[in-house]
Structures are given as structure tokens and as C-alpha cells.
């Protein structure tokens, strides 16, 4: 059996790949629940603030939409504790992201390559030392991954259920964090560039997805209007002087991705060396 530089068998079966990934998720999840639970006197400040909003089941706060707060409240109700349940909730969202990314990887490459690429995510700060501070950035990760996976299914199979689900996920993204517009814009751009995706605009699917999204975000828009769109004011206030903020943003992004880039180079990944292979074959059955 051929092995990669990481020691992960490139020819492993899809079930074996899932076992490797689930084992890794359980080990990482246990570590990042126990470490903060045993060493933190209380959850981080942003988590405490979100817990407060979650108890009120608000649609939006003055900062962000409130779906992450709902997740924290569900965790508190399920465990009976507000001290360590946020760490569990964070790991649930991170685990979902790993699994969704791996599933998308299986649509595009071998199980071993998909697993190796998924495990590289552990080099991102949001998957490790930032994880105890469950916030909107962590909450949006599985939503972004799900949007891209379901979009792939929708374009490949052009089934209405996939387009419908895509609309639901896009709306969920708006309830999680408004930055979902970034991934939706990227998806829209891809649908204009890729020939097969572009042809889907002639079918009802994409328009159904857009219609579902618009209908589902109506309550959020009404809630925003009721508070005079305070999250947009908050964003403008936080942005301040664009020049230093942009420099700070780029620096933070590079720092957050430094370990991932180092890991990728360490295992011999060189994106520019890969050619443009044929579009992978997709099973005829629904990918569920």
C-alpha cells in the first residue's frame, strides 16, 4: 500500500479514512475540553457575553447575529453547566468542520489525500489554542464547509433537494455571521467561471436556492431593522482607520496560517506542482 510523506496510506479505503479522522477528532476534542476546563477559572469574556444573549434567544445582538449564542444555550441546557459546556460546543463545531471538509475532499481526491488535507487544518489556530473561546468565527466554520460541499453536490447532480439545502445553509450562514457573504460571493464567482456550474444557471436550482435564502433571512432582517442595524454600526466603529487595520488584519491572518503552511511544506505539498487533472467522476446516487 502506497504511503504519503505523512505516513498516511494514500490507498486507504474511505471507511478507514473516517476511522483515522474520528480518532483524531476524539483525541483533540478531549484535550481541548479538559485543558480549559481544568485550568480556566471561567470561560473567556466573549463566551460569557454570548451565554447571556443565548438565555434570551435573541435573533441578533448589537455585534452579530445570535445563532452561536443559541448553540451555547443548548449546550448549557444539555449539560447543566455554563462553565465547561462552551468547550464541548466548540469541539462539536470543530469536529463537524473536519468531517465536512473530509467529505468534500472525498469528492475530489483519494481517501488518503483527503484525510491528509483535512488533518492539515489542525495547523490553524481556530482548531487548537483559540478553540476554548467559542465565538462566531468558530461557529461559521462548519457552515462554510457545508455550503461548499452541498454546492458541489448541487452542481454535479443538479437535484432540487441539494439546491434547497444550499439555500437553507446560506441562510444559516447569515444567522451565524455576516461574513458568510464572502464564501457566497466566492461560490457565485466559481459558478460563473466553471463551465458545468455556469450551465446550472439555466436550471431552476440556483434560483430556488437564492429564493429560499431570501425567505429565511426575512426574520433576521426585521430584527436588524428593529435595532437600527446596530451590527453594521459596530462593524464601522471597529474598522476605524482602514490602513492600519488592513496591515493588522494581514499580519494576523499570516500568523494564524503560519503553522498550516509550515506543515504543508514539511510533508512536501507544493500546490504549484500539481497539474489540472480531469474533473472527478461523481456517483449517480445521491451523496448521502
CSV table of C-alpha atoms in Angstrom, one decimal:
chain,number,residue,atom,x,y,z
A,1,UNK,CA,0.0,0.0,0.0
A,2,UNK,CA,1.5,3.3,-1.0
A,3,UNK,CA,2.1,5.8,1.7
A,4,UNK,CA,2.4,9.6,1.7
A,5,UNK,CA,5.2,11.6,3.4
A,6,UNK,CA,3.0,11.9,6.5
A,7,UNK,CA,2.7,8.1,6.8
A,8,UNK,CA,-1.0,8.1,5.9
A,9,UNK,CA,-1.7,5.3,3.4
A,10,UNK,CA,-2.8,7.0,0.2
A,11,UNK,CA,-4.8,4.0,-0.9
A,12,UNK,CA,-6.8,3.5,2.3
A,13,UNK,CA,-10.5,2.9,2.0
A,14,UNK,CA,-13.0,5.6,2.7
A,15,UNK,CA,-14.1,3.8,5.9
A,16,UNK,CA,-10.6,3.6,7.1
A,17,UNK,CA,-10.1,7.3,6.4
A,18,UNK,CA,-13.1,8.1,8.5
A,19,UNK,CA,-11.8,6.0,11.4
A,20,UNK,CA,-8.4,7.8,11.3
A,21,UNK,CA,-10.2,11.1,11.3
A,22,UNK,CA,-12.7,10.3,14.0
A,23,UNK,CA,-9.9,9.0,16.2
A,24,UNK,CA,-8.0,12.3,15.7
A,25,UNK,CA,-11.2,14.3,16.4
A,26,UNK,CA,-11.8,12.5,19.7
A,27,UNK,CA,-8.3,12.9,20.9
A,28,UNK,CA,-8.1,16.6,20.0
A,29,UNK,CA,-11.6,17.2,21.3
A,30,UNK,CA,-10.9,15.6,24.7
A,31,UNK,CA,-7.7,17.6,25.1
A,32,UNK,CA,-9.3,20.9,24.3
A,33,UNK,CA,-12.2,20.3,26.6
A,34,UNK,CA,-10.1,19.1,29.5
A,35,UNK,CA,-7.3,21.7,29.3
A,36,UNK,CA,-9.5,24.8,29.6
A,37,UNK,CA,-12.0,23.1,32.0
A,38,UNK,CA,-9.2,22.3,34.4
A,39,UNK,CA,-7.1,25.4,34.0
A,40,UNK,CA,-9.6,28.3,33.4
A,41,UNK,CA,-11.4,29.9,36.3
A,42,UNK,CA,-14.2,30.9,34.0
A,43,UNK,CA,-15.0,30.8,30.3
A,44,UNK,CA,-13.5,33.6,28.2
A,45,UNK,CA,-15.2,37.0,28.3
A,46,UNK,CA,-16.8,36.7,24.8
A,47,UNK,CA,-18.2,33.3,25.7
A,48,UNK,CA,-19.8,34.7,28.9
A,49,UNK,CA,-21.3,37.5,26.8
A,50,UNK,CA,-22.7,35.0,24.3
A,51,UNK,CA,-24.1,32.9,27.1
A,52,UNK,CA,-26.0,35.9,28.3
A,53,UNK,CA,-27.5,36.5,24.9
A,54,UNK,CA,-28.3,32.8,24.4
A,55,UNK,CA,-30.6,32.8,27.5
A,56,UNK,CA,-32.7,35.4,25.8
A,57,UNK,CA,-32.9,33.6,22.4
A,58,UNK,CA,-32.3,36.9,20.5
A,59,UNK,CA,-32.0,36.9,16.7
A,60,UNK,CA,-29.2,39.4,16.8
A,61,UNK,CA,-27.2,41.4,19.3
A,62,UNK,CA,-25.5,44.8,18.7
A,63,UNK,CA,-22.5,42.9,17.4
A,64,UNK,CA,-23.5,39.8,15.4
A,65,UNK,CA,-26.4,37.5,14.7
A,66,UNK,CA,-27.1,35.2,17.5
A,67,UNK,CA,-27.0,31.6,16.3
A,68,UNK,CA,-23.7,30.8,18.1
A,69,UNK,CA,-25.4,32.1,21.3
A,70,UNK,CA,-28.2,29.6,20.7
A,71,UNK,CA,-25.7,26.8,20.4
A,72,UNK,CA,-24.1,27.8,23.8
A,73,UNK,CA,-27.5,27.9,25.4
A,74,UNK,CA,-28.4,24.4,24.0
A,75,UNK,CA,-25.0,23.2,25.5
A,76,UNK,CA,-25.8,24.7,28.8
A,77,UNK,CA,-29.3,23.2,28.9
A,78,UNK,CA,-28.0,19.8,27.9
A,79,UNK,CA,-25.1,19.6,30.4
A,80,UNK,CA,-26.5,21.8,33.2
A,81,UNK,CA,-23.2,23.7,33.3
A,82,UNK,CA,-22.2,27.0,31.8
A,83,UNK,CA,-18.6,26.6,33.0
A,84,UNK,CA,-17.3,23.8,30.7
A,85,UNK,CA,-20.1,23.2,28.2
A,86,UNK,CA,-18.8,26.0,25.9
A,87,UNK,CA,-15.7,24.0,25.4
A,88,UNK,CA,-17.7,21.0,24.3
A,89,UNK,CA,-19.9,23.1,22.0
A,90,UNK,CA,-16.7,24.5,20.4
A,91,UNK,CA,-15.3,21.0,19.8
A,92,UNK,CA,-18.7,19.8,18.2
A,93,UNK,CA,-18.4,22.6,15.7
A,94,UNK,CA,-14.8,21.9,15.0
A,95,UNK,CA,-15.5,18.2,14.6
A,96,UNK,CA,-18.3,18.9,12.1
A,97,UNK,CA,-15.9,21.1,10.2
A,98,UNK,CA,-13.3,18.3,10.0
A,99,UNK,CA,-15.9,15.8,8.8
A,100,UNK,CA,-17.4,18.1,6.2
A,101,UNK,CA,-14.0,19.1,4.8
A,102,UNK,CA,-13.1,15.4,4.6
A,103,UNK,CA,-16.4,14.6,2.8
A,104,UNK,CA,-15.7,17.3,0.2
A,105,UNK,CA,-12.2,16.0,-0.2
A,106,UNK,CA,-13.5,12.6,-1.0
A,107,UNK,CA,-15.5,14.1,-3.9
A,108,UNK,CA,-12.2,15.5,-5.3
A,109,UNK,CA,-9.4,13.0,-4.4
A,110,UNK,CA,-8.4,9.7,-2.8
A,111,UNK,CA,-9.3,8.9,0.8
A,112,UNK,CA,-5.7,9.2,1.9
A,113,UNK,CA,-5.2,12.6,0.2
A,114,UNK,CA,-8.5,13.9,1.6
A,115,UNK,CA,-7.5,12.8,5.1
A,116,UNK,CA,-4.1,14.4,4.9
A,117,UNK,CA,-5.6,17.6,3.6
A,118,UNK,CA,-8.2,17.6,6.4
A,119,UNK,CA,-5.6,16.9,9.1
A,120,UNK,CA,-3.7,20.0,8.0
A,121,UNK,CA,-6.5,22.1,9.4
A,122,UNK,CA,-5.1,21.4,12.8
A,123,UNK,CA,-2.4,23.9,11.9
A,124,UNK,CA,-4.9,26.7,12.1
A,125,UNK,CA,-5.3,28.5,15.4
A,126,UNK,CA,-9.1,28.3,15.4
A,127,UNK,CA,-8.8,24.5,15.6
A,128,UNK,CA,-6.5,24.4,18.6
A,129,UNK,CA,-5.5,27.1,21.1
A,130,UNK,CA,-8.2,29.5,20.1
A,131,UNK,CA,-10.9,26.8,20.3
A,132,UNK,CA,-11.8,27.3,24.0
A,133,UNK,CA,-13.1,30.8,23.1
A,134,UNK,CA,-16.2,29.7,21.1
A,135,UNK,CA,-17.3,32.6,19.0
A,136,UNK,CA,-18.7,33.4,15.6
A,137,UNK,CA,-15.5,32.6,13.8
A,138,UNK,CA,-15.6,29.1,15.1
A,139,UNK,CA,-19.3,28.7,14.6
A,140,UNK,CA,-19.2,29.7,11.0
A,141,UNK,CA,-16.5,27.1,10.0
A,142,UNK,CA,-18.9,24.1,9.6
A,143,UNK,CA,-21.4,26.3,7.8
A,144,UNK,CA,-18.8,27.4,5.3
A,145,UNK,CA,-17.7,23.8,4.8
A,146,UNK,CA,-21.3,22.6,4.4
A,147,UNK,CA,-22.1,25.3,1.9
A,148,UNK,CA,-19.2,24.3,-0.4
A,149,UNK,CA,-19.9,20.6,-0.1
A,150,UNK,CA,-23.6,20.9,-0.9
A,151,UNK,CA,-22.9,23.4,-3.7
A,152,UNK,CA,-20.6,20.7,-5.3
A,153,UNK,CA,-23.4,18.1,-4.9
A,154,UNK,CA,-25.9,20.6,-6.4
A,155,UNK,CA,-23.8,21.4,-9.4
A,156,UNK,CA,-22.8,17.8,-10.1
A,157,UNK,CA,-26.2,16.2,-9.6
A,158,UNK,CA,-28.5,19.2,-10.3
A,159,UNK,CA,-31.0,17.8,-7.9
A,160,UNK,CA,-33.6,20.2,-6.3
A,161,UNK,CA,-33.1,18.8,-2.8
A,162,UNK,CA,-29.4,19.9,-3.0
A,163,UNK,CA,-30.2,23.4,-4.1
A,164,UNK,CA,-32.9,23.6,-1.4
A,165,UNK,CA,-30.4,22.5,1.2
A,166,UNK,CA,-27.9,25.0,-0.1
A,167,UNK,CA,-30.4,27.8,0.4
A,168,UNK,CA,-31.0,26.7,4.0
A,169,UNK,CA,-27.3,26.6,4.7
A,170,UNK,CA,-26.7,30.0,3.2
A,171,UNK,CA,-29.4,31.4,5.4
A,172,UNK,CA,-27.9,29.7,8.4
A,173,UNK,CA,-24.6,31.4,7.5
A,174,UNK,CA,-26.3,34.8,7.8
A,175,UNK,CA,-27.7,33.8,11.2
A,176,UNK,CA,-24.1,32.8,12.3
A,177,UNK,CA,-22.0,35.7,11.0
A,178,UNK,CA,-22.5,38.2,8.2
A,179,UNK,CA,-19.1,37.4,6.8
A,180,UNK,CA,-20.8,34.4,5.1
A,181,UNK,CA,-21.2,36.8,2.2
A,182,UNK,CA,-17.5,36.2,1.4
A,183,UNK,CA,-18.0,32.5,0.8
A,184,UNK,CA,-21.2,33.0,-1.0
A,185,UNK,CA,-19.5,35.5,-3.3
A,186,UNK,CA,-16.7,33.0,-3.9
A,187,UNK,CA,-19.3,30.3,-4.7
A,188,UNK,CA,-21.1,32.7,-7.1
A,189,UNK,CA,-17.8,33.5,-8.8
A,190,UNK,CA,-17.0,29.9,-9.3
A,191,UNK,CA,-20.4,29.3,-10.8
A,192,UNK,CA,-19.6,31.9,-13.4
A,193,UNK,CA,-16.1,30.6,-14.1
A,194,UNK,CA,-16.7,26.8,-14.2
A,195,UNK,CA,-18.4,25.7,-17.4
A,196,UNK,CA,-20.6,23.0,-15.8
A,197,UNK,CA,-21.5,25.2,-12.8
A,198,UNK,CA,-22.3,28.1,-15.2
A,199,UNK,CA,-24.8,25.9,-17.1
A,200,UNK,CA,-26.8,25.3,-14.0
A,201,UNK,CA,-28.0,28.9,-14.1
A,202,UNK,CA,-30.3,27.8,-16.9
A,203,UNK,CA,-32.0,25.4,-14.5
A,204,UNK,CA,-34.3,26.3,-11.6
A,205,UNK,CA,-31.9,25.0,-8.9
A,206,UNK,CA,-29.8,28.1,-8.3
A,207,UNK,CA,-32.8,30.4,-8.3
A,208,UNK,CA,-34.5,28.1,-5.8
A,209,UNK,CA,-31.5,28.3,-3.5
A,210,UNK,CA,-31.5,32.1,-3.7
A,211,UNK,CA,-35.3,32.3,-3.1
A,212,UNK,CA,-35.0,30.0,0.0
A,213,UNK,CA,-32.2,32.1,1.4
A,214,UNK,CA,-34.1,35.3,1.0
A,215,UNK,CA,-37.2,34.0,2.6
A,216,UNK,CA,-35.4,32.5,5.6
A,217,UNK,CA,-33.4,35.7,6.3
A,218,UNK,CA,-36.5,37.9,6.5
A,219,UNK,CA,-36.9,37.5,10.3
A,220,UNK,CA,-33.2,38.4,10.7
A,221,UNK,CA,-33.6,41.5,8.5
A,222,UNK,CA,-36.6,42.6,10.5
A,223,UNK,CA,-34.7,42.1,13.8
A,224,UNK,CA,-31.8,44.1,12.4
A,225,UNK,CA,-34.2,46.9,11.4
A,226,UNK,CA,-35.7,46.9,14.9
A,227,UNK,CA,-32.3,47.7,16.4
A,228,UNK,CA,-31.4,50.2,13.6
A,229,UNK,CA,-28.8,47.8,12.1
A,230,UNK,CA,-26.5,48.2,15.1
A,231,UNK,CA,-24.2,45.4,13.9
A,232,UNK,CA,-23.3,47.4,10.9
A,233,UNK,CA,-22.6,50.4,13.1
A,234,UNK,CA,-20.4,48.2,15.4
A,235,UNK,CA,-18.5,47.0,12.3
A,236,UNK,CA,-17.9,50.6,11.2
A,237,UNK,CA,-16.7,51.6,14.6
A,238,UNK,CA,-14.4,48.6,14.9
A,239,UNK,CA,-12.9,49.2,11.4
A,240,UNK,CA,-11.7,52.7,12.3
A,241,UNK,CA,-8.8,53.8,10.2
A,242,UNK,CA,-8.7,51.3,7.3
A,243,UNK,CA,-4.9,51.5,6.6
A,244,UNK,CA,-3.5,50.3,10.0
A,245,UNK,CA,-6.4,47.9,10.4
A,246,UNK,CA,-5.6,46.3,7.0
A,247,UNK,CA,-2.0,45.8,7.9
A,248,UNK,CA,-3.0,44.3,11.3
A,249,UNK,CA,-5.5,42.0,9.6
A,250,UNK,CA,-2.9,40.7,7.1
A,251,UNK,CA,-0.4,40.2,9.9
A,252,UNK,CA,-2.9,38.2,12.0
A,253,UNK,CA,-4.0,36.1,9.0
A,254,UNK,CA,-0.4,35.2,8.2
A,255,UNK,CA,0.2,34.3,11.9
A,256,UNK,CA,-2.9,32.2,12.1
A,257,UNK,CA,-1.9,30.2,8.9
A,258,UNK,CA,1.9,30.0,9.6
A,259,UNK,CA,1.8,26.6,11.2
A,260,UNK,CA,-0.5,25.2,8.5
A,261,UNK,CA,1.8,26.5,5.8
A,262,UNK,CA,4.8,25.0,7.6
A,263,UNK,CA,3.1,21.6,8.0
A,264,UNK,CA,2.2,21.6,4.3
A,265,UNK,CA,5.8,22.3,3.2
A,266,UNK,CA,7.1,19.8,5.8
A,267,UNK,CA,5.1,17.0,4.2
A,268,UNK,CA,6.0,18.0,0.7
A,269,UNK,CA,2.9,19.7,-0.5
A,270,UNK,CA,3.6,22.1,-3.4
A,271,UNK,CA,0.4,23.4,-4.9
A,272,UNK,CA,2.1,24.9,-8.0
A,273,UNK,CA,3.5,21.5,-9.0
A,274,UNK,CA,0.1,19.9,-9.5
A,275,UNK,CA,-1.4,19.9,-12.9
A,276,UNK,CA,-5.1,20.4,-13.8
A,277,UNK,CA,-6.5,16.9,-13.7
A,278,UNK,CA,-9.8,15.8,-15.1
A,279,UNK,CA,-13.0,16.6,-13.2
A,280,UNK,CA,-13.6,13.6,-10.8
A,281,UNK,CA,-16.3,11.2,-11.6
A,282,UNK,CA,-19.3,11.5,-9.3
A,283,UNK,CA,-21.6,8.6,-8.3
A,284,UNK,CA,-25.1,8.7,-9.8
A,285,UNK,CA,-26.7,8.0,-6.5
A,286,UNK,CA,-27.5,10.9,-4.1
A,287,UNK,CA,-24.4,11.5,-1.9
A,288,UNK,CA,-25.9,10.9,1.4
